[in-house]
Coordinates of C-alpha atoms in Angstrom, one line a residue:
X637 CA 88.4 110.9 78.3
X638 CA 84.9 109.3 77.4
X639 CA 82.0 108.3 79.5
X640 CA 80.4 105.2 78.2
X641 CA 76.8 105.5 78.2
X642 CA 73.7 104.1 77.2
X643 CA 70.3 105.7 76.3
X644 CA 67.4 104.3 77.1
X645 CA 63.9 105.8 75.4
X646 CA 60.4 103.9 74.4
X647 CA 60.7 106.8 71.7
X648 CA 62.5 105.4 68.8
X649 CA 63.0 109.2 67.1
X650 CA 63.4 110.4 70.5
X651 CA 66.0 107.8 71.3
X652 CA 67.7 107.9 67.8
X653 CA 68.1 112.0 68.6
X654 CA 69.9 111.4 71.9
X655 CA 72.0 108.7 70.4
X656 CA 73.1 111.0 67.3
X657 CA 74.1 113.6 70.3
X658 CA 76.1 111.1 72.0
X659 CA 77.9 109.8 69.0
X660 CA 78.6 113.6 68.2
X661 CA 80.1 114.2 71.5
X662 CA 83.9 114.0 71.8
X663 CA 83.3 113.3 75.7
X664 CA 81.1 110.0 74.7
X665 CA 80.8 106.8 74.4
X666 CA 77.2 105.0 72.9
X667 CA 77.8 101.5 74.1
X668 CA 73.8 100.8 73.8
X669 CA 70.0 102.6 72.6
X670 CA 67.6 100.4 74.2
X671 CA 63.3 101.0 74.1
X672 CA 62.9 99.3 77.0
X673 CA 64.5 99.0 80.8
X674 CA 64.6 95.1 80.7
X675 CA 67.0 95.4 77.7
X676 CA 69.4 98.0 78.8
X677 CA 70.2 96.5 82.4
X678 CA 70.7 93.2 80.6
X679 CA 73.4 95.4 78.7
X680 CA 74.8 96.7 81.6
X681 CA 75.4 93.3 83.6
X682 CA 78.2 92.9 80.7
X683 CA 79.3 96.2 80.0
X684 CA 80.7 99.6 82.5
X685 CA 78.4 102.2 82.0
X686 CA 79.3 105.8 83.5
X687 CA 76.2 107.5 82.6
X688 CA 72.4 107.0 81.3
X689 CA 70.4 108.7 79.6
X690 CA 67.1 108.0 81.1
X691 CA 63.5 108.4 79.7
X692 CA 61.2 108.7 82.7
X693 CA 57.3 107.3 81.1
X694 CA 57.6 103.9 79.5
X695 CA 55.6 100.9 79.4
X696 CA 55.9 98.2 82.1
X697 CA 58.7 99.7 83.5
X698 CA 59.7 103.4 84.3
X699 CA 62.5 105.0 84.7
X700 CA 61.8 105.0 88.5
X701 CA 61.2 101.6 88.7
X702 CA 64.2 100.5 86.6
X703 CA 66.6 102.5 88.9
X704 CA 65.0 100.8 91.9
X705 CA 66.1 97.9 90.3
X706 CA 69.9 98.6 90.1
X707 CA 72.2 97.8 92.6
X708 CA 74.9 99.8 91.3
X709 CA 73.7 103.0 89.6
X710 CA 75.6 105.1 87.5
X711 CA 75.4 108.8 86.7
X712 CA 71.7 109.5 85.5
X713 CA 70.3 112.2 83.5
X714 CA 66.9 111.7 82.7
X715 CA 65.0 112.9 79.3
X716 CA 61.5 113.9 79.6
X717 CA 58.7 115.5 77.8
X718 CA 57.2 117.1 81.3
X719 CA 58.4 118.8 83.9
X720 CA 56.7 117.6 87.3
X721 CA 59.1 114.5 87.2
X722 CA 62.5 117.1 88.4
X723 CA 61.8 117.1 92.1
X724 CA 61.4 113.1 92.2
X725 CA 64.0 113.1 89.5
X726 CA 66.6 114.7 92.2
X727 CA 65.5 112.7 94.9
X728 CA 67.6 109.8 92.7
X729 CA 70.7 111.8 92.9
X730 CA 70.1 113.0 89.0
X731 CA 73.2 114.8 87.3
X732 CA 70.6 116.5 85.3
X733 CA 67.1 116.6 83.8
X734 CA 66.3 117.5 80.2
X735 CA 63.2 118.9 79.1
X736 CA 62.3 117.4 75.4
X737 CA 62.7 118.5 72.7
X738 CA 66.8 118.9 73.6
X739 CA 68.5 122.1 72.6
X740 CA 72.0 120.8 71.7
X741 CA 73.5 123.4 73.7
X742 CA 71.4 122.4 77.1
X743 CA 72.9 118.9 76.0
X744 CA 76.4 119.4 75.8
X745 CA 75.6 121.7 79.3
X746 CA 74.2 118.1 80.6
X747 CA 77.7 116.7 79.3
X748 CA 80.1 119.2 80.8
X749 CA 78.0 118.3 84.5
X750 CA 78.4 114.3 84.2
X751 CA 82.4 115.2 83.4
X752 CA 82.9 117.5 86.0
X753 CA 81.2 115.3 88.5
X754 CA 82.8 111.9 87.2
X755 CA 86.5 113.6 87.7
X756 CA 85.2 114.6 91.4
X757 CA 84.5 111.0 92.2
X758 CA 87.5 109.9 90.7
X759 CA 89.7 112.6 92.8
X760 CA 87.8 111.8 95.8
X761 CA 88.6 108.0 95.7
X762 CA 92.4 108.3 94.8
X763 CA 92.4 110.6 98.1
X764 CA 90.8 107.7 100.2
X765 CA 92.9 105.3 98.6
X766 CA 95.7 107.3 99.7
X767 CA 99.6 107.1 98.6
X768 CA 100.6 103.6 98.3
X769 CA 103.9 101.2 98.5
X770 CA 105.0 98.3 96.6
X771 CA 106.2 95.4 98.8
X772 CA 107.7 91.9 98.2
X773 CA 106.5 89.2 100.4
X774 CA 106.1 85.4 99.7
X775 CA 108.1 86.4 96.5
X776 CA 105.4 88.5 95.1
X777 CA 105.5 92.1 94.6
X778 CA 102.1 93.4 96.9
X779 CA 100.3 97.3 96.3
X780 CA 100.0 98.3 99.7
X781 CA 97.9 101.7 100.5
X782 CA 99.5 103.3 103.5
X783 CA 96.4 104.4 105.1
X784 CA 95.4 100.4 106.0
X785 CA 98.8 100.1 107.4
X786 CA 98.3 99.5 111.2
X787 CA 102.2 99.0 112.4
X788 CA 105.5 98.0 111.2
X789 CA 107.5 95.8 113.5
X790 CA 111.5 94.4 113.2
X791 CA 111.3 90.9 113.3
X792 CA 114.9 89.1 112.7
X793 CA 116.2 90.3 109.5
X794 CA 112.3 91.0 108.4
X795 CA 109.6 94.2 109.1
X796 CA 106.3 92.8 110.1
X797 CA 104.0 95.0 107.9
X798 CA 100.6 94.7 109.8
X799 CA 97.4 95.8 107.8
X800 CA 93.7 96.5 108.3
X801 CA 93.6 93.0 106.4
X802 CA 96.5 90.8 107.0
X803 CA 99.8 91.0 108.0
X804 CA 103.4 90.8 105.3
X805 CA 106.6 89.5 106.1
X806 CA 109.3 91.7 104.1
X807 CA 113.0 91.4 103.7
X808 CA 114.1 95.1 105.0
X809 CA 115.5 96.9 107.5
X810 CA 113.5 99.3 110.1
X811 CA 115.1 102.2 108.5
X812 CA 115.0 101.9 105.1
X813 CA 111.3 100.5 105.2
X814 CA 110.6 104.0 107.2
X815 CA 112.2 106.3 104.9
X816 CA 109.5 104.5 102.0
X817 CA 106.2 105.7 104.5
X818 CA 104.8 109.3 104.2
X819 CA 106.1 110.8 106.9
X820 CA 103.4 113.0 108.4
X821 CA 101.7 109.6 109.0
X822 CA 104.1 107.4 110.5
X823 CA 106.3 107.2 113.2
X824 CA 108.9 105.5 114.6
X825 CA 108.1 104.9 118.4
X826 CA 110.5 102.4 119.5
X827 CA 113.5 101.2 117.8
X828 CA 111.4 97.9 116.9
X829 CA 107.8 99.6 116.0
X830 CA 106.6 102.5 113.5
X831 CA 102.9 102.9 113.8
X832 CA 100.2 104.7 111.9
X833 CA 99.4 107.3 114.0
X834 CA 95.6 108.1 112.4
X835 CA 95.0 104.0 113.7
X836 CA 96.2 105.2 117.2
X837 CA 92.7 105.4 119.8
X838 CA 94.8 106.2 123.0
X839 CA 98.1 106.4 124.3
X840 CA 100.2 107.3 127.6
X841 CA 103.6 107.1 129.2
X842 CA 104.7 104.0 127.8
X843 CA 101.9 102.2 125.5
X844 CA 100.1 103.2 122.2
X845 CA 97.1 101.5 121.8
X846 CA 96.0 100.4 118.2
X847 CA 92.4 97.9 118.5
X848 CA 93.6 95.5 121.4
X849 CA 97.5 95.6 120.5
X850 CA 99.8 97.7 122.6
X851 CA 102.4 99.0 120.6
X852 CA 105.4 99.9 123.2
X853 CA 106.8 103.4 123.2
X854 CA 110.4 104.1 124.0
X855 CA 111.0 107.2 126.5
X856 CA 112.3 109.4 124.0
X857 CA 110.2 108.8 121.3
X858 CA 106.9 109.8 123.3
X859 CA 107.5 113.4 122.5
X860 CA 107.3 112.9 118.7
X861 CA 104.0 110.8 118.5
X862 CA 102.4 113.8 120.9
X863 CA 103.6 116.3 118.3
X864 CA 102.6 114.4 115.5
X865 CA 99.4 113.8 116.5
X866 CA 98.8 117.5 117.2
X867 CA 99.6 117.8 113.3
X868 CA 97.4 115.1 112.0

């Protein structure tokens, strides 16, 4: 795995030393050295940057200003000659803050950081994107993450799959379209409704309410949305 990254450094030995460490590290990818801010966000409107390596003094604009700028910031480990920049520095969410001249060990410490934390993010959004299901409606094959499932309905010879965002008409049966759901999630509350029981806001003896729908429950099946509720 690489993080793509760009160095920006008014420095031109300063920022041909950080680009020789990047080209020299397995973990990286130079897309861009740039002297000034101006230049290296017009590089990053084409190109996905993970990480920059960030000089904080330079003319016009600083490093400060040119993250203000950003509306999308990337990982950021600045480079700088003095210290009294690291509490500000911080305040930016900084992976790290180098002290020149860079030690190539401090650097490849830097490296290991911005890795560690990239694969943390990543883990972190494949857990709130959540399992997911492949679905065909309208003859196309649709990703589906469970977790924006609302409720599944029988409708004729169909399930009604009912989203955060639409709704999907699929050819199935109630059963076999329930044995493709998570189970610890979903359940099947009537013989013509499975809901997602984290979508649930209230419920009694014969109604589950998900937003303003009122998703009937059948007498028998009350029992197992109380107990798994109690798990969830």
């Amino acid at each position: 795995m690489k993080l793509n990254c760009v160095v920006v450094d008014d420095s031109s030995i300063q920022r041909m030393i950080i680009a020789k460490l990047v080209n020299n590290h397995p973990n990286l990818h130079l897309v861009g050295d740039f002297s000034n801010a101006i230049e290296a966000k017009s590089c990053m409107s084409v190109n996905n940057v993970d990480l920059i390596y960030l000089d904080v003094e330079m003319p016009v604009i600083s490093g400060f200003d040119f993250l203000d700028g950003l509306k999308t910031k990337p990982q950021i480990i600045f480079i700088t000659s003095k210290t009294e920049y690291a509490l500000k520095a911080f305040d930016y969410d900084a992976t790290d803050y180098l002290q020149k001249p860079i030690a190539v060990d401090r650097f490849n410490a830097s490296v290991k950081r911005a890795l560690d934390l990239y694969l943390l993010k990543q883990d972190i959004k494949k857990e709130l994107e959540g399992e997911h299901i492949f679905i065909k409606s309208n003859l196309k094959k649709l990703k589906i993450f469970t977790a924006r499932i609302k409720w599944i309905e029988a409708f004729g010879d169909y399930v009604r799959v009912v989203t955060e965002d639409d709704s999907h008409l699929v050819l199935s049966t109630m059963k076999s379209f329930e044995n493709d759901l998570p189970r610890k999630k979903f359940v099947r509350v009537h013989k013509s409704y499975i809901i997602n029981i984290d979508k649930v806001e209230r419920f009694n003896s014969k109604f589950a309410e998900i937003g303003t729908t009122k998703i009937p429950l059948s007498r028998n099946k009350k029992e197992d949305l109380i107990k798994a509720l109690s798990y969830a």
